[in-house]
Amino acid sequence: MAMYIRVKRHKTTYFIQCDPTETTLDIKQKLQALIDQPSNNQQLTLVATNDILDDLKTLAEQKVENDAVVGLALRKGLFCIPFVN
């Protein structure tokens, strides 16, 4: 069942089409093509709960639902808390 999530970083929003069976790493690989940042430099956080998403777990396992807002942080040394407007 296709769904989409909104990945936000600062004032930019990426609409990512995905399936609940995809892993966080799958989403990071989709983002890699859009933002030219390797997946290991990305950290995704479910904004509703402030939970950092685990690369190896599926979206369904982490309770990421259709139209969820996910914050994106990029590594520059340590990860920073994503600023989402």
Coordinates of C-alpha atoms in Angstrom, one line a residue:
M1 CA 0.0 0.0 0.0
A2 CA 1.7 3.2 -1.2
M3 CA 1.9 6.2 1.1
Y4 CA 4.0 9.3 1.4
I5 CA 5.9 11.0 4.2
R6 CA 7.1 14.6 4.4
V7 CA 10.8 14.9 5.2
K8 CA 11.6 18.4 6.5
R9 CA 14.9 20.2 6.9
H10 CA 14.8 23.9 7.9
K11 CA 12.2 25.4 5.4
T12 CA 12.5 22.7 2.8
T13 CA 10.1 19.8 2.5
Y14 CA 10.6 16.6 0.5
F15 CA 7.6 14.5 -0.3
I16 CA 8.7 10.9 -0.4
Q17 CA 6.5 8.1 -1.8
C18 CA 7.1 4.9 0.0
D19 CA 5.6 1.7 1.4
P20 CA 5.1 0.8 5.1
T21 CA 7.4 -2.3 4.4
E22 CA 10.4 -0.1 3.4
T23 CA 13.1 0.5 5.9
T24 CA 14.5 3.8 7.1
L25 CA 17.6 3.0 5.1
D26 CA 15.5 2.8 1.9
I27 CA 14.1 6.2 2.6
K28 CA 17.6 7.6 3.2
Q29 CA 18.7 6.2 -0.1
K30 CA 15.8 8.0 -1.9
L31 CA 16.8 11.2 -0.1
Q32 CA 20.5 10.7 -1.1
A33 CA 19.5 11.1 -4.8
L34 CA 17.7 14.4 -3.9
I35 CA 20.1 16.1 -1.5
D36 CA 23.5 14.6 -2.6
Q37 CA 24.3 13.5 1.0
P38 CA 25.2 9.8 1.7
S39 CA 22.7 7.9 3.8
N40 CA 25.2 7.5 6.7
N41 CA 25.3 11.3 7.0
Q42 CA 21.5 11.5 7.5
Q43 CA 19.5 11.1 10.6
L44 CA 15.7 10.8 10.4
T45 CA 13.4 11.6 13.4
L46 CA 9.7 11.1 13.6
V47 CA 8.6 14.6 14.6
A48 CA 5.4 13.5 16.4
T49 CA 7.3 11.4 18.9
N50 CA 10.9 12.8 18.6
D51 CA 12.0 9.1 18.0
I52 CA 15.1 8.6 15.9
L53 CA 14.3 6.1 13.2
D54 CA 16.3 2.9 13.1
D55 CA 17.9 2.2 9.7
L56 CA 17.1 -1.5 9.8
K57 CA 13.4 -1.3 10.9
T58 CA 10.5 -0.8 8.6
L59 CA 8.3 2.3 8.6
A60 CA 5.4 0.2 9.9
E61 CA 7.5 -1.2 12.8
Q62 CA 8.3 2.4 13.9
K63 CA 4.7 3.6 13.6
V64 CA 5.4 5.9 10.6
E65 CA 2.1 6.5 9.0
N66 CA 0.9 8.1 5.8
D67 CA 1.5 11.9 5.7
A68 CA 3.9 11.6 8.7
V69 CA 6.4 14.5 9.2
V70 CA 10.0 13.3 9.5
G71 CA 12.8 15.7 10.5
L72 CA 16.2 15.4 8.6
A73 CA 19.5 16.1 10.3
L74 CA 22.8 16.0 8.5
R75 CA 26.1 15.0 10.1
K76 CA 28.7 17.7 10.5
G77 CA 30.7 16.1 13.2
L78 CA 27.8 15.1 15.5
F79 CA 24.1 15.1 14.5
C80 CA 22.2 18.2 15.5
I81 CA 18.5 18.3 16.4
P82 CA 16.6 19.0 13.1
F83 CA 15.0 22.4 12.9
V84 CA 11.5 21.9 11.4
N85 CA 9.3 24.8 10.5

